[in-house]
Coordinates of C-alpha atoms in Angstrom, one line a residue:
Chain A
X1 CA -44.9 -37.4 -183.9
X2 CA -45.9 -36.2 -187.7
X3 CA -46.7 -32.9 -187.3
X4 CA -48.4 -30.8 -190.1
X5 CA -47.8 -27.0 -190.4
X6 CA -46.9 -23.7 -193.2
X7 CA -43.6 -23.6 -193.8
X8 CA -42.6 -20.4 -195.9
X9 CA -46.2 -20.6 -197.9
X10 CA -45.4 -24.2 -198.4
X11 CA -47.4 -27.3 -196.3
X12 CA -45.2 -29.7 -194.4
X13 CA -44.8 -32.7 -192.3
X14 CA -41.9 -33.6 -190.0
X15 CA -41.4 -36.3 -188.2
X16 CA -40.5 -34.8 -184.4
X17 CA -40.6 -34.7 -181.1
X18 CA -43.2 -32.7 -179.7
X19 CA -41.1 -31.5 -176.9
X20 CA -38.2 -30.2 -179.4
X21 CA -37.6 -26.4 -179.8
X22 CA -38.6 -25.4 -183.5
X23 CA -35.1 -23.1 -183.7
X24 CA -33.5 -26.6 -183.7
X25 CA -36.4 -28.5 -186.3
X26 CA -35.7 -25.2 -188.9
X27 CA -31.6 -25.5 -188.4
X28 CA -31.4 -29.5 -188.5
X29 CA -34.4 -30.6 -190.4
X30 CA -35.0 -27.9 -193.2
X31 CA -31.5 -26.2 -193.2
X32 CA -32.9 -22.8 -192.6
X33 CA -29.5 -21.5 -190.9
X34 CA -29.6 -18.4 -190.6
X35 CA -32.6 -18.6 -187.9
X36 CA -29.9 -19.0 -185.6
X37 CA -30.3 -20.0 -182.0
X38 CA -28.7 -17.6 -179.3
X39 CA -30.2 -17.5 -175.8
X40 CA -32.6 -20.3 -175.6
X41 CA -34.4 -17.3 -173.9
X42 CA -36.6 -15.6 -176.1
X43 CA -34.6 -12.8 -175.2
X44 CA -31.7 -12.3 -178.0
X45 CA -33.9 -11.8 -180.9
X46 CA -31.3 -14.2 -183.0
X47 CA -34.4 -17.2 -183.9
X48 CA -37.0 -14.7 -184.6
X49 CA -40.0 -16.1 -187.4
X50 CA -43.2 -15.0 -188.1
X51 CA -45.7 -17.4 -186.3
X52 CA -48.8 -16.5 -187.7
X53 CA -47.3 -13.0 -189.3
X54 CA -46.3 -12.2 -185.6
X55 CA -42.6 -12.3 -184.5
X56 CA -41.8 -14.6 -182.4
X57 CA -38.5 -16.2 -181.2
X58 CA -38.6 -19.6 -182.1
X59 CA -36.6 -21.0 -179.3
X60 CA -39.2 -20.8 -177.0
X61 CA -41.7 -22.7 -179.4
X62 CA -42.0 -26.6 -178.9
X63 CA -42.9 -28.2 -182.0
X64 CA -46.2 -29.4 -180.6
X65 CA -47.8 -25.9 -180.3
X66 CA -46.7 -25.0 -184.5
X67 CA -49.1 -27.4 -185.6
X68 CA -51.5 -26.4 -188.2
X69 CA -50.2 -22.5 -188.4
X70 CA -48.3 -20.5 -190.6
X71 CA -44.3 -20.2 -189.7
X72 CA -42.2 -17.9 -192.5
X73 CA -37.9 -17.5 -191.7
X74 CA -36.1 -15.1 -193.2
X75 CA -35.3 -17.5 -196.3
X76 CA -39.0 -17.5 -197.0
X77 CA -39.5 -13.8 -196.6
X78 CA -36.7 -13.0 -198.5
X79 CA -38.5 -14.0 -201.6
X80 CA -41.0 -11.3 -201.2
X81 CA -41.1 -7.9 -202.3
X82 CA -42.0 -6.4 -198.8
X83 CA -38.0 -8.0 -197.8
X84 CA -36.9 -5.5 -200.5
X85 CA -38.6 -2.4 -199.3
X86 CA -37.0 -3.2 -196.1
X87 CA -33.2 -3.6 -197.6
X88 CA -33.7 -1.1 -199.5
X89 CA -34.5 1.1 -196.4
X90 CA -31.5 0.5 -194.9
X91 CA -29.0 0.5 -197.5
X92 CA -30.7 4.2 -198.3
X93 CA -29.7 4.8 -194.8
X94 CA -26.0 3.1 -194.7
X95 CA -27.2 0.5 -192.0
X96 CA -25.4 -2.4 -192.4
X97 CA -27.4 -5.1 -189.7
X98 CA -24.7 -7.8 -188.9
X99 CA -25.7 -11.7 -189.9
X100 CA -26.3 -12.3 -186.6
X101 CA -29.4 -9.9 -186.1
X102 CA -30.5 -8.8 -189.6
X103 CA -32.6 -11.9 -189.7
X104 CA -34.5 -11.1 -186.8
X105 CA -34.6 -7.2 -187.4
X106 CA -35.5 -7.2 -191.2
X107 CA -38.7 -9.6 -189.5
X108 CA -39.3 -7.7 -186.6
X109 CA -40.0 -4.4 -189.2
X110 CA -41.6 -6.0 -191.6
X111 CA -44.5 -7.1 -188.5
X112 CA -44.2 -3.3 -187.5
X113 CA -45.0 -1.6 -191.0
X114 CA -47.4 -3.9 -191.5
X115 CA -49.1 -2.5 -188.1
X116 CA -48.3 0.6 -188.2
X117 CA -47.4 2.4 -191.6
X118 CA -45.4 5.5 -190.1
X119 CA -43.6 4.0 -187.0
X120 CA -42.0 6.9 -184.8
X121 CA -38.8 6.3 -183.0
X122 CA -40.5 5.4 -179.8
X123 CA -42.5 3.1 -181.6
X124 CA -39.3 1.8 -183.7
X125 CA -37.4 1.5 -180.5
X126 CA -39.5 -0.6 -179.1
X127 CA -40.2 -2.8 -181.3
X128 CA -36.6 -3.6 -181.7
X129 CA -35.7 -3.7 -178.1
X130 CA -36.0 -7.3 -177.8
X131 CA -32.7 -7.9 -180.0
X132 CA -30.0 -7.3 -178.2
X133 CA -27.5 -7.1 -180.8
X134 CA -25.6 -4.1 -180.9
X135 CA -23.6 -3.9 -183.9
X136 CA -24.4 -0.6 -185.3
X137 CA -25.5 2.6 -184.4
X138 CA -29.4 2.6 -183.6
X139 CA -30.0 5.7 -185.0
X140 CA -29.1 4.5 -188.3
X141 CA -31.3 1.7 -187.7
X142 CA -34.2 3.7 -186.8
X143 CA -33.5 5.9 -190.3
X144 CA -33.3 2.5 -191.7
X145 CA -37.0 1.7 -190.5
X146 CA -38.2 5.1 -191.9
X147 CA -36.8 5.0 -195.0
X148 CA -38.4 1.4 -195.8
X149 CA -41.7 2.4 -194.5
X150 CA -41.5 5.1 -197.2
X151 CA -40.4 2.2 -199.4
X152 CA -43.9 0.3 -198.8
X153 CA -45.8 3.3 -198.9
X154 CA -44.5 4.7 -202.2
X155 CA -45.5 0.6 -203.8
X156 CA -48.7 0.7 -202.0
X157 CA -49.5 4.2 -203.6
X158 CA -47.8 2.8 -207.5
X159 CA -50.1 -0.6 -206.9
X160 CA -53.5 1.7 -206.6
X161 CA -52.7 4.0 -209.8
Chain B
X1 CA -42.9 -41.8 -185.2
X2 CA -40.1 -40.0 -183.3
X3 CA -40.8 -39.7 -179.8
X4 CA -38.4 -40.2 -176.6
X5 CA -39.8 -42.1 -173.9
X6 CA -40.1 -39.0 -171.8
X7 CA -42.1 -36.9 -174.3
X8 CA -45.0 -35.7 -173.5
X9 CA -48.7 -36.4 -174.2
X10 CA -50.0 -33.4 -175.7
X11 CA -53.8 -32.5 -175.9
X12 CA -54.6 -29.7 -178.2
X13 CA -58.5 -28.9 -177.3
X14 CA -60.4 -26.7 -180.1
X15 CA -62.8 -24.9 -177.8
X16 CA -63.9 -24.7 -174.9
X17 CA -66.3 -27.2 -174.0
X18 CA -63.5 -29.5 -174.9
X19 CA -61.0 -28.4 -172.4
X20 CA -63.8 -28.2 -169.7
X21 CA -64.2 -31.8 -170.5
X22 CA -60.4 -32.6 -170.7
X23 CA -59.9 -31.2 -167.7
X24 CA -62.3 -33.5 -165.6
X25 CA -60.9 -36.5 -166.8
X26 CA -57.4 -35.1 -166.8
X27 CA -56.6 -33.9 -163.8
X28 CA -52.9 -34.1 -163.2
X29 CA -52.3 -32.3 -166.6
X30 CA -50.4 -28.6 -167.0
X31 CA -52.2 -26.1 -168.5
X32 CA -50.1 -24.4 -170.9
X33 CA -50.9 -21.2 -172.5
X34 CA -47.9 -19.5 -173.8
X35 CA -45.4 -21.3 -172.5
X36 CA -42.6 -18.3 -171.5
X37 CA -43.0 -19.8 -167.5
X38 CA -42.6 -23.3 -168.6
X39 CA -39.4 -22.8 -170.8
X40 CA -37.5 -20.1 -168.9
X41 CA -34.4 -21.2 -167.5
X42 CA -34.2 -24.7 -169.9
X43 CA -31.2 -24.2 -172.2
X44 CA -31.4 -27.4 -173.7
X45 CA -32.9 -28.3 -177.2
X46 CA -35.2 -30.6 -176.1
X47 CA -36.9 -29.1 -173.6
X48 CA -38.1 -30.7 -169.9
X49 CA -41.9 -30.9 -170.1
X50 CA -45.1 -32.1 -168.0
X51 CA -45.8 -35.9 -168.6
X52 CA -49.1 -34.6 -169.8
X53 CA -50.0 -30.9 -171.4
X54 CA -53.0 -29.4 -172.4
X55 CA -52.5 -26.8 -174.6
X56 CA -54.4 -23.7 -174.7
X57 CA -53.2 -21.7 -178.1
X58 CA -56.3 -23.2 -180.4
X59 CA -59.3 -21.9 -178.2
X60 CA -60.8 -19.3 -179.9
X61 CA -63.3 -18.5 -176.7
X62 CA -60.1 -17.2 -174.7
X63 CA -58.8 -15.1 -177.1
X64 CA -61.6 -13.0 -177.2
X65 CA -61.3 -8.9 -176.5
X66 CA -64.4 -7.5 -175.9
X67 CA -64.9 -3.3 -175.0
X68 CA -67.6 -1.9 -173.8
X69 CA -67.7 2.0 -172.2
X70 CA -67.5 0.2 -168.7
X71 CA -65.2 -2.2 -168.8
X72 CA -63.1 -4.3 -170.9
X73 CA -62.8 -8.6 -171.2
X74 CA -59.6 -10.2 -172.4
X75 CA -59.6 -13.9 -172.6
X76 CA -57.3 -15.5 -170.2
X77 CA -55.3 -16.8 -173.5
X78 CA -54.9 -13.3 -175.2
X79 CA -51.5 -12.8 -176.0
X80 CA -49.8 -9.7 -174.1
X81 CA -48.4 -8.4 -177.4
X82 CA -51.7 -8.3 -178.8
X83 CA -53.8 -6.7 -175.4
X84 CA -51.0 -3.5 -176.1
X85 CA -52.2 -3.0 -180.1
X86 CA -55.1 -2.4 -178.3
X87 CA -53.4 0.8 -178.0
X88 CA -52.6 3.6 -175.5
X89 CA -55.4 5.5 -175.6
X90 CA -58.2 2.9 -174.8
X91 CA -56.0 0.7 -172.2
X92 CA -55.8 2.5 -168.5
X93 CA -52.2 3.5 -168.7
X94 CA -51.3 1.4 -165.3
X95 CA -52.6 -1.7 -167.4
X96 CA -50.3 -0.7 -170.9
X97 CA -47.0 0.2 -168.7
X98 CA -47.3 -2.7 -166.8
X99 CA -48.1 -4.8 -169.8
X100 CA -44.9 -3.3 -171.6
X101 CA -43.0 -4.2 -169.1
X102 CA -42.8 -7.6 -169.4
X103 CA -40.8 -9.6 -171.1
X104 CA -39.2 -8.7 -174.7
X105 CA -41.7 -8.1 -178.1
X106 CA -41.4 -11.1 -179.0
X107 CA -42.1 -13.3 -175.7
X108 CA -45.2 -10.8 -175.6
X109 CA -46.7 -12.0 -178.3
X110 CA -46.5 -15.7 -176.8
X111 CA -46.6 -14.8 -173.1
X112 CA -50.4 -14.5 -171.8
X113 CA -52.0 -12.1 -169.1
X114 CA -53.7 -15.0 -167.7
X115 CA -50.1 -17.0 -167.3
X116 CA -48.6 -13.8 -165.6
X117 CA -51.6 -13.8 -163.1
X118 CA -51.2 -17.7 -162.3
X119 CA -47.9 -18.0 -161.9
X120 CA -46.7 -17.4 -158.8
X121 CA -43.0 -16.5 -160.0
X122 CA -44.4 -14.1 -162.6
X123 CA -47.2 -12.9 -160.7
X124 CA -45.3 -9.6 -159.6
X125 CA -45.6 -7.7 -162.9
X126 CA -49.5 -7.5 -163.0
X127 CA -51.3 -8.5 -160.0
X128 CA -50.8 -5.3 -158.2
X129 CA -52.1 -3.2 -161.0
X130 CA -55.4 -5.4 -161.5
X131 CA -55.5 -5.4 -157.7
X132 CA -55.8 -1.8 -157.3
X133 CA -58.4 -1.6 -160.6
X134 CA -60.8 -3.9 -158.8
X135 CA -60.5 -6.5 -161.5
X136 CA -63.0 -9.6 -161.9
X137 CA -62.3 -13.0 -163.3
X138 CA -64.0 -15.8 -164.5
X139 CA -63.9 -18.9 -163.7
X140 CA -65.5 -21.8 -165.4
X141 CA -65.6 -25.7 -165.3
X142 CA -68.0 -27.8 -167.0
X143 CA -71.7 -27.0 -166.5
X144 CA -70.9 -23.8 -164.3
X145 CA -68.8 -20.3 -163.7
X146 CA -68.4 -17.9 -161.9
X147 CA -67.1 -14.4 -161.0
X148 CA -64.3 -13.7 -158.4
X149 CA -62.5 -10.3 -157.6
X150 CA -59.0 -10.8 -158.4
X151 CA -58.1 -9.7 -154.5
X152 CA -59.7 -13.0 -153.8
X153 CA -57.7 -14.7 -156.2
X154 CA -55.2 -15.5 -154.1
X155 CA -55.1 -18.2 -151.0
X156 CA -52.9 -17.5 -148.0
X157 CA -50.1 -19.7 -149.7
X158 CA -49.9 -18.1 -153.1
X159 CA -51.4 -20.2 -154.9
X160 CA -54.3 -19.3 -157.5
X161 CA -57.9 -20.3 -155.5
X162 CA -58.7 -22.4 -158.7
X163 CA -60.8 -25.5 -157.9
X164 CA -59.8 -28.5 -159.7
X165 CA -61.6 -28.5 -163.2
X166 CA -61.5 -24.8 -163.4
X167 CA -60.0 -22.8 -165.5
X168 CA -59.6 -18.8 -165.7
X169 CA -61.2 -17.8 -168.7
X170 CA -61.9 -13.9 -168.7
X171 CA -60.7 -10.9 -167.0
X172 CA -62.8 -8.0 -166.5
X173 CA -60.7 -4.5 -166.1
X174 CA -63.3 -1.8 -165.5
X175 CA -62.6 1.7 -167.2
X176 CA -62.6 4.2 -165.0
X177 CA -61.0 7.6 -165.1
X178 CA -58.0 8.0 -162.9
X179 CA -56.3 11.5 -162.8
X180 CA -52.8 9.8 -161.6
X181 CA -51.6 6.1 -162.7
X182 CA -48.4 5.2 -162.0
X183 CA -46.6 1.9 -162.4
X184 CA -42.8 1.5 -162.4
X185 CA -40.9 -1.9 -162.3
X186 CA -37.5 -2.4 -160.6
X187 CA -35.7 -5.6 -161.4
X188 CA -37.3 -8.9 -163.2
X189 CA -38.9 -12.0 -162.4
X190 CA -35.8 -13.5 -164.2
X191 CA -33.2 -11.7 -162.2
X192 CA -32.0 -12.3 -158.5
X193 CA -35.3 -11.9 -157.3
X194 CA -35.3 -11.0 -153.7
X195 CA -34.7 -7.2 -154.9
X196 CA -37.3 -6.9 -157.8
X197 CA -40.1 -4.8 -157.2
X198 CA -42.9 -3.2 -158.8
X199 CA -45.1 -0.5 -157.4
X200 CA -48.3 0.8 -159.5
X201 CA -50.1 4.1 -157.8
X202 CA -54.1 5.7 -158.8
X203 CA -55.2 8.8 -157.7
X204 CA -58.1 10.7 -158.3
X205 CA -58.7 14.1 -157.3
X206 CA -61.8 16.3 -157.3
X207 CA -61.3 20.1 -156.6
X208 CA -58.0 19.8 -155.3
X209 CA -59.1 17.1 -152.7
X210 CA -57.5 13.2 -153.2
X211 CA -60.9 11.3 -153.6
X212 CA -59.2 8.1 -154.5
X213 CA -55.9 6.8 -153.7
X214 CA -54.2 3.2 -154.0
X215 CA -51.1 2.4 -154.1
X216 CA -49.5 -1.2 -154.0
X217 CA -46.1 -2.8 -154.3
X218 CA -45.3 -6.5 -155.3
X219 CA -42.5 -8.8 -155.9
X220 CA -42.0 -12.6 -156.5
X221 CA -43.2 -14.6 -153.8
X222 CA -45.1 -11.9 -152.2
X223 CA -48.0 -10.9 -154.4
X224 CA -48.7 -7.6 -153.2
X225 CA -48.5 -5.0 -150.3
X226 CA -51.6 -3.0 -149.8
X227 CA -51.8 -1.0 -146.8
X228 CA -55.4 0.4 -146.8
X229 CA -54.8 2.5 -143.5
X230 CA -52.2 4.8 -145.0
X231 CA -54.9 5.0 -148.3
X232 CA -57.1 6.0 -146.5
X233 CA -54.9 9.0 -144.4
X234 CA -54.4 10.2 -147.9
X235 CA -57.7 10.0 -149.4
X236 CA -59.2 13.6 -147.9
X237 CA -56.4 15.6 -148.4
X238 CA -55.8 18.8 -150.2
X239 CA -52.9 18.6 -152.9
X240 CA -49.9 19.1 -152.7
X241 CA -49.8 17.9 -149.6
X242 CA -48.1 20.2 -146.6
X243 CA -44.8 19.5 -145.4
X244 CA -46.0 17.7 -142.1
X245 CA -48.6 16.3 -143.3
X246 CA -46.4 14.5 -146.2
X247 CA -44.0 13.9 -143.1
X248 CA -46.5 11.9 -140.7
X249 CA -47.9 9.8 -143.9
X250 CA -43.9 8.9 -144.8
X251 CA -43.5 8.3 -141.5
X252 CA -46.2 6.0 -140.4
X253 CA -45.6 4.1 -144.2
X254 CA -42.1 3.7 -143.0
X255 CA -43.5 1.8 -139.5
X256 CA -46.3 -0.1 -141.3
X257 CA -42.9 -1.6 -143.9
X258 CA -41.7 -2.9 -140.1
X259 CA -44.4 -4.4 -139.4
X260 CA -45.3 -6.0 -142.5
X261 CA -42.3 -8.1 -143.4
X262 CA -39.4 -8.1 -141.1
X263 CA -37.4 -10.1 -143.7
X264 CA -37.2 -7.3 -145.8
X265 CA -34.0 -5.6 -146.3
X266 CA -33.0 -2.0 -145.1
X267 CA -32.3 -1.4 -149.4
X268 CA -35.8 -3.3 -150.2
X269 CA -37.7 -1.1 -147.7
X270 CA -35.9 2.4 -148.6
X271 CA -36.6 1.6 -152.3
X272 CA -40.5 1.1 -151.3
X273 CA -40.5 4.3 -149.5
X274 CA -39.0 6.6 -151.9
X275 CA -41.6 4.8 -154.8
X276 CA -44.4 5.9 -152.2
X277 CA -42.5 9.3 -151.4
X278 CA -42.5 9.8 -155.3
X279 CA -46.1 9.4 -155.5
X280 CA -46.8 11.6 -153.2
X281 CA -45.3 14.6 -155.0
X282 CA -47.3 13.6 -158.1
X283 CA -50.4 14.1 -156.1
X284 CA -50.5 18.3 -157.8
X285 CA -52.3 20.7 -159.0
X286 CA -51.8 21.0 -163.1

């Protein structure tokens, strides 16, 4: 089945089978590995995307339901200038995500900043509780967040002057 | 065109007028909203779908939020994720803990509140709490609809007392003040289930005197327990409650938990009673 959808800002078709998971379509088809596919639960955090600027874990998207929206990896957002407030943010703070969950954290802030432009750590915590990941210290992490929501609203404040 | 011979037919209708119509003339087809039910517990990459699927995610008229100062309508198809950036202060808290509850952030922003209400399996984490807030839905198939309190959702089997054609579209939480609302969750609908639980508690109390109290406990299989005799022992009393009286009420909680379901076990049952015990003792003055 040809089905027609935003890839990274870019339109595509790919030939697939409706009932396949769109973890597996980015990974095989496109090469976009480091959406990596953990639990085939939704629950791991590991295939996170933005489905119409939304996080979302990609495993638990069949490709017949991606048709016609918007879907950005972390290859795609890495291109953009909001991805650098973010790494910024955390290399201010010393956090270090490993290469298993940075992909789905760095995407999970970004949707949370754009939300809400001060996070607190309840708000932080939970926005990040559905990657279970737990390769550094979350307090770092949540200094991370912070510091890159600082990072976004020091550019928002440079773009109006 | 790649497609195995087992893959499904997919129907995407735009609105919905269309899926009225679709659903006349397709009547063995699953409904599928979100999709966190229908791919929980598949592993595989392809996964094990319905021969025939209508998919809900392009229909604008369920997606809908609508507030007014009496109540407020979410479309059936709204996801859960975006119902909670509705925001603490204009959700009943009952509805937002519940709601935050489920799932992870991310399967909350595909999993819908109409899903959790028709699925049996996942039914546990909200039914109680819309069952206590005197929730209406509507239902609509072509050329009609209707409006039907969600304690008459259910039919004796479980099942959702949808007629064929129909589909839930709205639900209608009113807004109403409650000075006590409670909901705690014990367990998942993913784990072991016999031992999950969830328990929601209102109260509302006028001069020191319980005007209003519900309480109800749910878990997979068995949509809720609602004992309106012990309610109403409670309702008319002056907070906090006096020693015996708080005894007799525990007690004859304890005897209806008997009664109700003898295959409850002696851990399920003392978990209930403590939840109810704990309610109790946030029936105070502040």
């Amino acid at each position: 089945m040809n089905i027609s959808f935003e890839l990274n800002g870019k339109k595509i078709t790919v030939d697939s089978e409706p009932e396949k998971r769109l973890v597996h379509v980015l990974r095989e088809d496109f090469g976009l590995l480091k959406t990596r596919a953990g639990c085939h639960a939704g629950e791991c955090g590991a295939c996170t995307v933005l489905y119409n600027d939304m996080p979302v874990p990609a495993c638990m998207l069949p490709m017949f339901t991606v048709r016609g929206l918007s879907i950005v990896t972390i290859e795609g957002f890495s291109k953009t200038p909001e991805y650098k407030d973010i790494v910024k943010g955390f290399e201010e703070a010393s956090y270090e995500p490993c290469s298993y969950c940075s992909s789905g954290k760095i995407l999970i802030v970004h949707a949370l900043l754009e939300q809400e432009g001060e996070p607190d750590d309840a708000l932080i915590s939970s926005a990040l509780s559905g990657i279970s990941c737990t390769c550094s210290d979350y307090r770092t992490l949540i200094a991370g967040v912070k510091m890159a929501a600082i990072n976004r609203k020091r550019k928002k404040r440079d773009r109006k002057r | 065109m790649t497609e195995k011979d087992n893959s499904p037919f997919t129907f995407t209708p735009k609105s919905l007028n269309d899926l009225l119509s679709l659903l006349r003339k397709r009547k063995e087809a699953q409904l599928y909203a979100g999709g966190t039910y229908i791919l929980s517990r598949q592993t595989e990459k392809y996964l094990n779908l319905p021969h025939e699927i209508i998919y809900l995610g392009r229909i604008d008229d369920l997606k809908r939020v609508h507030r007014t100062e009496r109540y407020l309508e979410i479309g059936s198809c709204v996801p859960i994720g975006r119902i909670l950036q509705i925001g603490k202060r204009l959700l009943p808290a009952s509805l937002y803990l519940c709601l935050s509850a489920i799932g992870s952030p991310g399967l909350r922003n595909l999993a819908t509140i109409g899903g959790n209400l028709c699925v049996r399996e996942m039914r546990m984490d909200s039914f109680p709490v819309l069952h206590l807030m005197d929730v209406r839905l509507e239902l609509r198939r072509q050329g009609s609809a209707r409006w039907l309190s969600v304690s008459r959702f259910l039919k004796s089997d479980g099942k959702p007392a949808i007629e064929p054609g129909e589909v839930l579209t709205r639900i209608r939480v009113p807004l109403e003040n409650w000075d006590i609302q409670i909901y705690r969750k014990l367990g998942g609908t993913y784990y072991s289930n016999t031992n999950s639980l969830t328990f929601c508690g209102l109260a509302r109390i006028q001069k020191d005197i319980v005007s209003d109290f519900r309480c109800a406990f749910s878990r997979i299989g068995i949509s809720i327990y609602r004992n309106r005799e012990i309610e109403a022992e409670v309702n008319g009393c002056k907070i906090p409650l006096q020693g015996k009286e708080n005894q007799l009420i525990t007690q004859k909680f304890s005897e209806s938990l008997q009664e109700y379901d003898s295959s409850l076990t002696r851990f399920q049952k003392n978990r209930m009673l403590y939840l109810f015990q704990w309610f109790l003792s946030q029936l105070k003055i502040e």
